[in-house]
Short mmCIF file of C-alpha atoms in Angstrom, two decimals:
data_model
loop_
_atom_site.label_atom_id
_atom_site.label_comp_id
_atom_site.label_asym_id
_atom_site.label_seq_id
_atom_site.Cartn_x
_atom_site.Cartn_y
_atom_site.Cartn_z
CA MET A 1 16.98 9.89 8.44
CA ASN A 2 18.10 6.64 10.01
CA TYR A 3 18.15 3.31 8.23
CA ARG A 4 19.04 -0.36 8.40
CA ILE A 5 20.05 -2.52 5.46
CA ASP A 6 18.58 -6.05 5.71
CA SER A 7 19.82 -7.82 2.55
CA ASP A 8 17.76 -6.25 -0.26
CA ARG A 9 15.41 -4.35 2.11
CA ILE A 10 16.06 -1.02 3.72
CA TYR A 11 14.08 0.12 6.73
CA MET A 12 14.07 3.89 6.99
CA THR A 13 12.80 6.28 9.57
CA LEU A 14 12.63 9.91 8.52
CA ALA A 15 12.88 12.64 11.12
CA LYS A 16 10.70 15.71 11.57
CA GLY A 17 11.52 18.09 8.74
CA ASP A 18 12.93 15.51 6.31
CA LEU A 19 11.56 15.81 2.78
CA ILE A 20 10.22 12.41 1.74
CA ASN A 21 11.02 12.09 -1.97
CA LYS A 22 14.25 14.05 -1.66
CA THR A 23 15.50 11.78 1.12
CA PHE A 24 14.73 8.68 -0.95
CA GLU A 25 16.68 10.13 -3.87
CA GLU A 26 19.63 11.08 -1.69
CA TYR A 27 19.72 7.59 -0.23
CA ALA A 28 19.60 6.04 -3.70
CA GLU A 29 22.40 8.30 -4.89
CA SER A 30 24.73 7.68 -1.99
CA ASN A 31 24.11 3.93 -1.95
CA ASP A 32 24.12 3.49 -5.71
CA ILE A 33 21.04 1.26 -5.73
CA GLY A 34 19.54 -0.38 -8.81
CA CYS A 35 15.87 0.37 -8.33
CA ALA A 36 13.45 0.26 -5.41
CA TRP A 37 9.82 -0.23 -4.53
CA ILE A 38 8.70 1.77 -1.51
CA ASN A 39 5.95 1.57 1.11
CA GLY A 40 5.45 3.92 3.99
CA ILE A 41 3.28 5.45 6.70
CA GLY A 42 3.69 8.29 9.17
CA ALA A 43 2.68 11.90 9.45
CA LEU A 44 3.49 14.87 7.24
CA GLU A 45 2.87 18.56 6.74
CA ASN A 46 2.02 20.79 3.82
CA PRO A 47 2.13 18.07 1.16
CA GLU A 48 2.42 19.34 -2.39
CA ILE A 49 0.46 16.95 -4.54
CA GLY A 50 -0.62 16.72 -8.13
CA TYR A 51 -3.19 15.41 -10.57
CA TYR A 52 -2.00 14.69 -14.07
CA SER A 53 -4.11 15.92 -16.95
CA LEU A 54 -3.52 13.70 -19.92
CA GLU A 55 -5.30 16.22 -22.11
CA MET A 56 -3.09 19.14 -21.03
CA LYS A 57 -0.03 16.95 -20.46
CA THR A 58 0.71 18.81 -17.25
CA TYR A 59 0.19 18.33 -13.54
CA ARG A 60 -2.21 20.44 -11.52
CA HIS A 61 -0.51 21.25 -8.22
CA LYS A 62 -1.87 21.94 -4.77
CA ILE A 63 -0.26 22.42 -1.39
CA PHE A 64 -2.43 21.20 1.46
CA SER A 65 -1.56 23.36 4.45
CA GLY A 66 -1.44 21.67 7.82
CA ASP A 67 -0.59 18.39 9.47
CA TYR A 68 -1.87 15.05 8.21
CA GLU A 69 -1.55 11.37 8.88
CA LEU A 70 0.26 9.65 6.01
CA LEU A 71 -1.98 6.64 5.38
CA SER A 72 -0.17 5.16 2.42
CA LEU A 73 2.84 5.96 0.35
CA LEU A 74 3.46 3.63 -2.57
CA GLY A 75 6.02 4.22 -5.24
CA ASN A 76 9.41 3.57 -6.64
CA ILE A 77 12.88 4.86 -7.39
CA THR A 78 14.08 4.64 -10.96
CA LEU A 79 16.34 6.62 -13.27
CA LYS A 80 15.09 9.65 -15.17
CA GLU A 81 17.66 11.24 -17.45
CA GLY A 82 20.34 9.34 -15.56
CA LYS A 83 19.32 10.60 -12.11
CA TYR A 84 17.46 8.83 -9.33
CA PHE A 85 13.83 9.82 -9.32
CA SER A 86 11.18 9.11 -6.67
CA HIS A 87 7.73 8.51 -8.10
CA THR A 88 5.30 8.21 -5.20
CA HIS A 89 1.55 8.49 -4.67
CA ILE A 90 0.04 9.15 -1.26
CA THR A 91 -3.20 9.20 0.68
CA PHE A 92 -3.39 11.30 3.85
CA SER A 93 -6.06 12.20 6.39
CA ASP A 94 -6.96 15.27 8.38
CA SER A 95 -8.21 15.52 11.96
CA ASN A 96 -11.71 14.58 10.79
CA TYR A 97 -10.41 11.42 9.10
CA GLN A 98 -11.20 12.80 5.64
CA VAL A 99 -8.80 11.45 3.05
CA TYR A 100 -7.04 13.32 0.24
CA GLY A 101 -4.39 12.16 -2.16
CA GLY A 102 -2.45 12.43 -5.35
CA HIS A 103 0.95 12.29 -6.95
CA LEU A 104 3.45 13.47 -4.33
CA PHE A 105 5.75 16.27 -5.34
CA ASP A 106 7.11 16.37 -1.84
CA ALA A 107 6.23 16.83 1.82
CA LYS A 108 8.02 17.02 5.13
CA ILE A 109 7.67 14.40 7.83
CA THR A 110 6.28 15.73 11.12
CA ALA A 111 5.87 12.99 13.76
CA ALA A 112 6.86 9.53 12.50
CA GLY A 113 7.99 8.44 9.03
CA GLU A 114 8.35 4.67 8.64
CA PHE A 115 9.34 3.27 5.27
CA ILE A 116 10.54 0.09 3.65
CA MET A 117 12.47 0.08 0.39
CA ILE A 118 12.75 -3.18 -1.51
CA ASN A 119 15.74 -2.94 -3.80
CA GLY A 120 16.44 -4.54 -7.16
CA ASP A 121 19.98 -4.86 -8.53
CA LYS A 122 19.31 -3.42 -11.95
CA ASN A 123 18.21 0.09 -12.83
CA ILE A 124 14.84 0.82 -14.34
CA ASN A 125 15.17 3.67 -16.82
CA ARG A 126 12.37 6.04 -17.67
CA GLU A 127 11.95 7.36 -21.19
CA MET A 128 9.70 10.17 -22.28
CA ASN A 129 6.52 8.89 -23.89
CA SER A 130 5.40 11.74 -26.08
CA ALA A 131 1.82 10.49 -26.38
CA ILE A 132 1.48 10.50 -22.59
CA GLY A 133 3.79 13.40 -21.82
CA LEU A 134 5.53 11.56 -18.99
CA PRO A 135 8.73 9.54 -18.61
CA LEU A 136 7.58 5.93 -18.30
CA TRP A 137 9.33 2.75 -17.15
CA CYS A 138 11.31 0.91 -19.84
CA LEU A 139 11.20 -2.84 -19.25
CA GLU A 140 12.58 -5.46 -21.56
CA ASN A 141 9.83 -8.02 -22.00
CA GLN A 142 6.60 -7.30 -23.78
CA VAL A 143 3.36 -9.23 -23.66
CA MET B 1 2.29 -4.44 -20.81
CA ASN B 2 6.03 -4.67 -20.33
CA TYR B 3 7.74 -6.49 -17.51
CA ARG B 4 11.01 -7.59 -15.96
CA ILE B 5 11.50 -10.69 -13.84
CA ASP B 6 13.90 -10.08 -10.94
CA SER B 7 14.07 -13.41 -9.09
CA ASP B 8 10.68 -13.66 -7.33
CA ARG B 9 9.64 -10.09 -8.16
CA ILE B 10 8.07 -8.87 -11.35
CA TYR B 11 8.11 -5.21 -12.29
CA MET B 12 5.27 -4.39 -14.66
CA THR B 13 4.32 -1.30 -16.57
CA LEU B 14 0.87 -1.33 -18.12
CA ALA B 15 0.17 0.75 -21.20
CA LYS B 16 -2.72 3.08 -21.87
CA GLY B 17 -5.80 0.94 -22.42
CA ASP B 18 -4.57 -2.15 -20.55
CA LEU B 19 -7.11 -3.60 -18.12
CA ILE B 20 -5.43 -3.94 -14.73
CA ASN B 21 -6.86 -7.12 -13.20
CA LYS B 22 -7.16 -8.85 -16.55
CA THR B 23 -3.51 -8.17 -17.36
CA PHE B 24 -2.40 -9.58 -14.00
CA GLU B 25 -4.43 -12.74 -14.62
CA GLU B 26 -3.05 -13.14 -18.14
CA TYR B 27 0.49 -12.76 -16.85
CA ALA B 28 -0.14 -15.34 -14.12
CA GLU B 29 -1.62 -17.76 -16.64
CA SER B 30 1.17 -17.48 -19.19
CA ASN B 31 3.91 -17.63 -16.57
CA ASP B 32 2.31 -20.32 -14.45
CA ILE B 33 3.03 -18.54 -11.17
CA GLY B 34 2.20 -19.89 -7.69
CA CYS B 35 0.65 -16.86 -6.08
CA ALA B 36 1.45 -13.16 -5.93
CA TRP B 37 1.08 -10.09 -3.78
CA ILE B 38 0.73 -6.87 -5.79
CA ASN B 39 1.34 -3.15 -5.23
CA GLY B 40 0.83 -0.42 -7.76
CA ILE B 41 0.32 3.23 -8.64
CA GLY B 42 -0.49 5.11 -11.83
CA ALA B 43 -3.51 6.62 -13.50
CA LEU B 44 -6.72 5.00 -14.68
CA GLU B 45 -10.09 5.69 -16.26
CA ASN B 46 -13.66 4.63 -15.59
CA PRO B 47 -12.88 2.26 -12.72
CA GLU B 48 -15.62 -0.19 -11.90
CA ILE B 49 -15.51 -0.70 -8.17
CA GLY B 50 -17.58 -2.47 -5.55
CA TYR B 51 -18.67 -2.58 -1.95
CA TYR B 52 -19.54 -5.96 -0.51
CA SER B 53 -22.71 -6.25 1.50
CA LEU B 54 -22.30 -9.10 3.93
CA GLU B 55 -26.03 -8.95 4.63
CA MET B 56 -27.03 -9.28 0.96
CA LYS B 57 -24.00 -11.39 0.06
CA THR B 58 -23.53 -9.38 -3.12
CA TYR B 59 -21.39 -6.53 -4.34
CA ARG B 60 -22.78 -3.11 -5.10
CA HIS B 61 -21.14 -1.86 -8.30
CA LYS B 62 -20.33 1.59 -9.56
CA ILE B 63 -18.42 2.88 -12.54
CA PHE B 64 -16.68 6.18 -11.86
CA SER B 65 -16.53 7.99 -15.19
CA GLY B 66 -13.41 9.97 -15.93
CA ASP B 67 -9.68 10.00 -15.33
CA TYR B 68 -8.15 9.47 -11.90
CA GLU B 69 -4.80 9.11 -10.22
CA LEU B 70 -4.36 5.56 -8.92
CA LEU B 71 -3.07 6.21 -5.40
CA SER B 72 -2.84 2.65 -4.20
CA LEU B 73 -3.56 -0.77 -5.53
CA LEU B 74 -3.04 -3.62 -3.09
CA GLY B 75 -4.04 -7.17 -3.71
CA ASN B 76 -3.14 -10.63 -4.77
CA ILE B 77 -3.39 -13.37 -7.33
CA THR B 78 -4.69 -16.72 -6.18
CA LEU B 79 -6.68 -19.59 -7.65
CA LYS B 80 -10.47 -19.53 -7.74
CA GLU B 81 -12.07 -22.67 -9.18
CA GLY B 82 -8.68 -23.54 -10.66
CA LYS B 83 -8.23 -20.21 -12.48
CA TYR B 84 -6.00 -17.28 -11.65
CA PHE B 85 -7.99 -14.56 -9.95
CA SER B 86 -6.92 -10.98 -9.17
CA HIS B 87 -8.34 -9.64 -5.93
CA THR B 88 -7.39 -5.99 -5.65
CA HIS B 89 -8.58 -2.94 -3.73
CA ILE B 90 -7.83 0.59 -4.86
CA THR B 91 -7.93 4.22 -3.83
CA PHE B 92 -7.99 6.89 -6.54
CA SER B 93 -8.25 10.67 -6.66
CA ASP B 94 -9.93 13.20 -8.90
CA SER B 95 -8.67 16.59 -10.06
CA ASN B 96 -9.70 18.08 -6.70
CA TYR B 97 -7.68 15.47 -4.80
CA GLN B 98 -10.82 13.86 -3.41
CA VAL B 99 -10.32 10.17 -2.83
CA TYR B 100 -12.68 7.29 -3.64
CA GLY B 101 -12.14 3.58 -3.42
CA GLY B 102 -13.36 0.05 -3.23
CA HIS B 103 -12.95 -3.47 -4.49
CA LEU B 104 -11.69 -3.22 -8.07
CA PHE B 105 -13.66 -5.08 -10.69
CA ASP B 106 -11.43 -3.57 -13.35
CA ALA B 107 -10.18 -0.36 -14.89
CA LYS B 108 -8.01 0.72 -17.79
CA ILE B 109 -4.67 2.41 -17.32
CA THR B 110 -4.44 5.87 -18.89
CA ALA B 111 -1.06 7.53 -18.30
CA ALA B 112 1.33 5.41 -16.20
CA GLY B 113 0.75 2.05 -14.55
CA GLU B 114 3.63 0.90 -12.35
CA PHE B 115 3.30 -2.36 -10.46
CA ILE B 116 5.35 -4.85 -8.51
CA MET B 117 4.28 -8.46 -8.11
CA ILE B 118 5.94 -10.52 -5.39
CA ASN B 119 5.56 -14.17 -6.27
CA GLY B 120 5.29 -17.25 -4.08
CA ASP B 121 6.00 -20.74 -5.45
CA LYS B 122 2.86 -22.42 -4.19
CA ASN B 123 -0.71 -21.66 -5.14
CA ILE B 124 -3.19 -20.22 -2.71
CA ASN B 125 -6.61 -21.70 -3.38
CA ARG B 126 -9.86 -19.95 -2.63
CA GLU B 127 -12.86 -21.87 -1.39
CA MET B 128 -16.38 -20.58 -1.11
CA ASN B 129 -17.29 -19.68 2.46
CA SER B 130 -21.04 -19.95 2.56
CA ALA B 131 -21.40 -17.84 5.72
CA ILE B 132 -19.54 -14.99 4.03
CA GLY B 133 -20.65 -15.59 0.45
CA LEU B 134 -17.14 -15.16 -0.95
CA PRO B 135 -14.30 -17.48 -1.95
CA LEU B 136 -11.68 -17.03 0.78
CA TRP B 137 -8.02 -18.01 1.02
CA CYS B 138 -7.31 -21.54 2.19
CA LEU B 139 -4.10 -21.67 4.22
CA GLU B 140 -2.77 -24.67 6.08
CA ASN B 141 -1.92 -23.46 9.54
CA GLN B 142 -4.48 -22.30 12.02
CA VAL B 143 -3.96 -20.26 15.16
CA MET C 1 -6.60 -16.75 11.55
CA ASN C 2 -4.94 -19.09 9.10
CA TYR C 3 -1.47 -18.62 7.71
CA ARG C 4 1.29 -20.03 5.54
CA ILE C 5 5.00 -19.42 6.04
CA ASP C 6 6.82 -18.99 2.71
CA SER C 7 10.46 -18.36 3.67
CA ASP C 8 10.46 -14.81 5.08
CA ARG C 9 6.86 -14.07 4.01
CA ILE C 10 3.72 -15.01 5.86
CA TYR C 11 0.37 -15.07 4.10
CA MET C 12 -2.45 -14.58 6.59
CA THR C 13 -6.19 -14.74 6.28
CA LEU C 14 -8.13 -13.39 9.24
CA ALA C 15 -11.61 -14.68 9.97
CA LYS C 16 -14.77 -12.75 10.73
CA GLY C 17 -14.38 -11.30 14.22
CA ASP C 18 -10.57 -11.38 14.37
CA LEU C 19 -9.01 -8.15 15.62
CA ILE C 20 -6.40 -7.04 13.08
CA ASN C 21 -3.58 -5.50 15.13
CA LYS C 22 -4.07 -7.88 18.02
CA THR C 23 -3.82 -10.90 15.71
CA PHE C 24 -0.59 -9.59 14.20
CA GLU C 25 0.89 -9.12 17.67
CA GLU C 26 -0.17 -12.59 18.80
CA TYR C 27 1.38 -14.10 15.69
CA ALA C 28 4.62 -12.19 16.27
CA GLU C 29 4.72 -13.31 19.90
CA SER C 30 4.09 -16.98 19.25
CA ASN C 31 6.50 -17.12 16.29
CA ASP C 32 9.18 -14.95 17.86
CA ILE C 33 9.72 -12.90 14.70
CA GLY C 34 12.33 -10.14 14.33
CA CYS C 35 10.28 -7.43 12.69
CA ALA C 36 7.71 -7.28 9.90
CA TRP C 37 6.29 -5.05 7.23
CA ILE C 38 2.60 -5.65 6.52
CA ASN C 39 0.19 -5.09 3.65
CA GLY C 40 -3.44 -6.01 3.59
CA ILE C 41 -6.94 -5.69 2.17
CA GLY C 42 -10.36 -7.02 3.13
CA ALA C 43 -13.42 -5.80 4.96
CA LEU C 44 -13.84 -4.65 8.54
CA GLU C 45 -16.32 -3.25 11.02
CA ASN C 46 -16.33 -0.47 13.58
CA PRO C 47 -12.71 0.58 13.07
CA GLU C 48 -11.27 2.69 15.86
CA ILE C 49 -8.88 5.11 14.24
CA GLY C 50 -6.82 8.09 15.29
CA TYR C 51 -5.21 11.34 14.26
CA TYR C 52 -2.10 12.39 16.12
CA SER C 53 -1.88 15.97 17.29
CA LEU C 54 1.77 16.92 17.54
CA GLU C 55 0.77 20.02 19.44
CA MET C 56 -1.22 18.13 22.09
CA LYS C 57 0.97 15.02 21.89
CA THR C 58 -2.10 12.83 21.98
CA TYR C 59 -4.27 10.94 19.52
CA ARG C 60 -7.81 11.95 18.73
CA HIS C 61 -9.91 8.78 18.54
CA LYS C 62 -13.01 7.90 16.60
CA ILE C 63 -14.94 4.70 16.11
CA PHE C 64 -16.60 4.50 12.70
CA SER C 65 -19.70 2.38 13.17
CA GLY C 66 -20.61 0.00 10.40
CA ASP C 67 -19.07 -2.19 7.74
CA TYR C 68 -16.36 -0.98 5.38
CA GLU C 69 -14.08 -2.24 2.65
CA LEU C 70 -10.47 -2.22 3.85
CA LEU C 71 -8.71 -0.58 0.90
CA SER C 72 -5.20 -0.49 2.28
CA LEU C 73 -3.46 -1.48 5.43
CA LEU C 74 0.22 -0.60 5.60
CA GLY C 75 2.34 -0.91 8.67
CA ASN C 76 4.82 -2.84 10.68
CA ILE C 77 5.54 -4.90 13.77
CA THR C 78 8.35 -3.74 16.01
CA LEU C 79 9.16 -3.82 19.72
CA LYS C 80 7.81 -1.21 22.13
CA GLU C 81 8.99 -1.60 25.71
CA GLY C 82 10.02 -5.14 24.84
CA LYS C 83 6.63 -6.18 23.46
CA TYR C 84 5.50 -6.69 19.89
CA PHE C 85 3.57 -3.67 18.67
CA SER C 86 1.52 -3.30 15.47
CA HIS C 87 1.70 0.16 13.96
CA THR C 88 -0.71 0.29 11.05
CA HIS C 89 -2.50 2.94 9.01
CA ILE C 90 -5.61 2.22 6.99
CA THR C 91 -7.96 3.60 4.37
CA PHE C 92 -11.48 2.19 4.16
CA SER C 93 -14.60 2.92 2.12
CA ASP C 94 -18.31 2.95 2.79
CA SER C 95 -21.16 1.81 0.53
CA ASN C 96 -20.93 5.12 -1.37
CA TYR C 97 -17.21 4.60 -2.04
CA GLN C 98 -16.26 7.49 0.22
CA VAL C 99 -12.90 6.95 1.82
CA TYR C 100 -11.84 7.56 5.43
CA GLY C 101 -8.66 6.72 7.21
CA GLY C 102 -6.17 7.15 9.99
CA HIS C 103 -3.94 5.42 12.46
CA LEU C 104 -5.58 2.08 13.28
CA PHE C 105 -6.14 1.34 16.94
CA ASP C 106 -7.96 -1.80 15.95
CA ALA C 107 -10.89 -3.22 14.01
CA LYS C 108 -12.52 -6.58 13.45
CA ILE C 109 -12.49 -8.34 10.10
CA THR C 110 -15.95 -9.01 8.67
CA ALA C 111 -15.83 -10.71 5.25
CA ALA C 112 -12.26 -11.28 3.98
CA GLY C 113 -8.95 -10.28 5.54
CA GLU C 114 -5.95 -10.96 3.31
CA PHE C 115 -2.51 -9.96 4.54
CA ILE C 116 1.15 -10.45 3.76
CA MET C 117 3.84 -10.01 6.38
CA ILE C 118 7.42 -9.63 5.21
CA ASN C 119 9.71 -10.57 8.09
CA GLY C 120 13.18 -9.38 9.00
CA ASP C 121 15.43 -11.39 11.32
CA LYS C 122 16.36 -8.58 13.67
CA ASN C 123 14.08 -6.61 15.95
CA ILE C 124 13.39 -2.95 15.45
CA ASN C 125 13.08 -1.26 18.82
CA ARG C 126 11.01 1.84 19.42
CA GLU C 127 12.16 4.49 21.86
CA MET C 128 10.11 7.37 23.16
CA ASN C 129 10.97 10.62 21.43
CA SER C 130 9.99 13.28 23.90
CA ALA C 131 9.87 16.06 21.31
CA ILE C 132 7.35 14.05 19.27
CA GLY C 133 5.59 12.25 22.11
CA LEU C 134 5.68 8.89 20.34
CA PRO C 135 7.94 5.84 20.42
CA LEU C 136 9.90 5.95 17.15
CA TRP C 137 11.99 3.38 15.30
CA CYS C 138 15.63 3.13 16.38
CA LEU C 139 17.84 2.24 13.43
CA GLU C 140 21.61 2.10 13.48
CA ASN C 141 22.76 4.10 10.50
CA GLN C 142 22.30 7.82 10.19
CA VAL C 143 22.50 9.97 7.10
#
């Protein structure tokens, strides 16, 4: 992974074989960021993605074998139990331009991996919401 | 809905049952923002989405029953006839990772709803374009 | 195309018939920008999209005839062989809300075309990576 820091934005290019979410978390850890919002495109292989069942309070998992275009990655880096955590959702397309997507567990970049991280100074902490079964953002102001 | 203001960015987490576009518009109204660009991910139910027919100058509507992962929400808040208006497009996936999408009329968050709003100081006004049949952004500079 | 410059952000609305990537490149050229990250939604026609085969080191191409909602455009403007180059990926939906997507060669806007460009001062250069067969971002810092 190569990067450039441009005030509160980080441009990142991941290399073939780099795990997407893991690389984001490693960057966050070594640069001690507050929080980040992420956007990205590129190409990836064998993405492991999920669908959350609110009823079962668990994720279904599936690994899509093969190479895909990464059409959109949107997500963020926050703190879960004191550790940096990438929460990202993706859409990706196959060679027939069919699109699949879900919650990204992780995937490796194949050809290009072009990302922008927009950083905030303060951490966002996640806390387990027992009704939902997931650790959700804790933000100060309520409407 | 909970939020944090971080200079010109707003982090927002919507709770189960919150309507997405409506919540954005209520936030804009109570905080008197200029304009905003929005990104988000999460999970939602029963999204009502549309496809615009330029020929008919109307939207087709469909409500997708059930629970879906929200893979991408991109859009903006501008002024339409003097009122804040959310214009957002989404992609979402079912439990088989199939992806659907369209113009979002509105949908309720189910599990998580994580959004970032990037605010501009000045309003963007929409004006009806009779050839298109939609209220389009009015911006000052033309190329 | 109409636009507004708001410090390092540019709001852009493309008109019916404007080519998306070409318009971004023309804007970059005439405004001598460093680099940009782009987000957008709208509606488009006859998109020419691609899927990159790492094995063949070429893109498959396809033109999707007809009118579609543009659900997400994510990408960037960098320099390739000294010229501004739009690298964008899109998802788009048909009148049945089915979603397709890929690398965008180019497409014309039909109804609306609403974009935000977030500019950086410095250029990002692409250099051909012979193992990948594509010109990839060159960034200074390596992890």
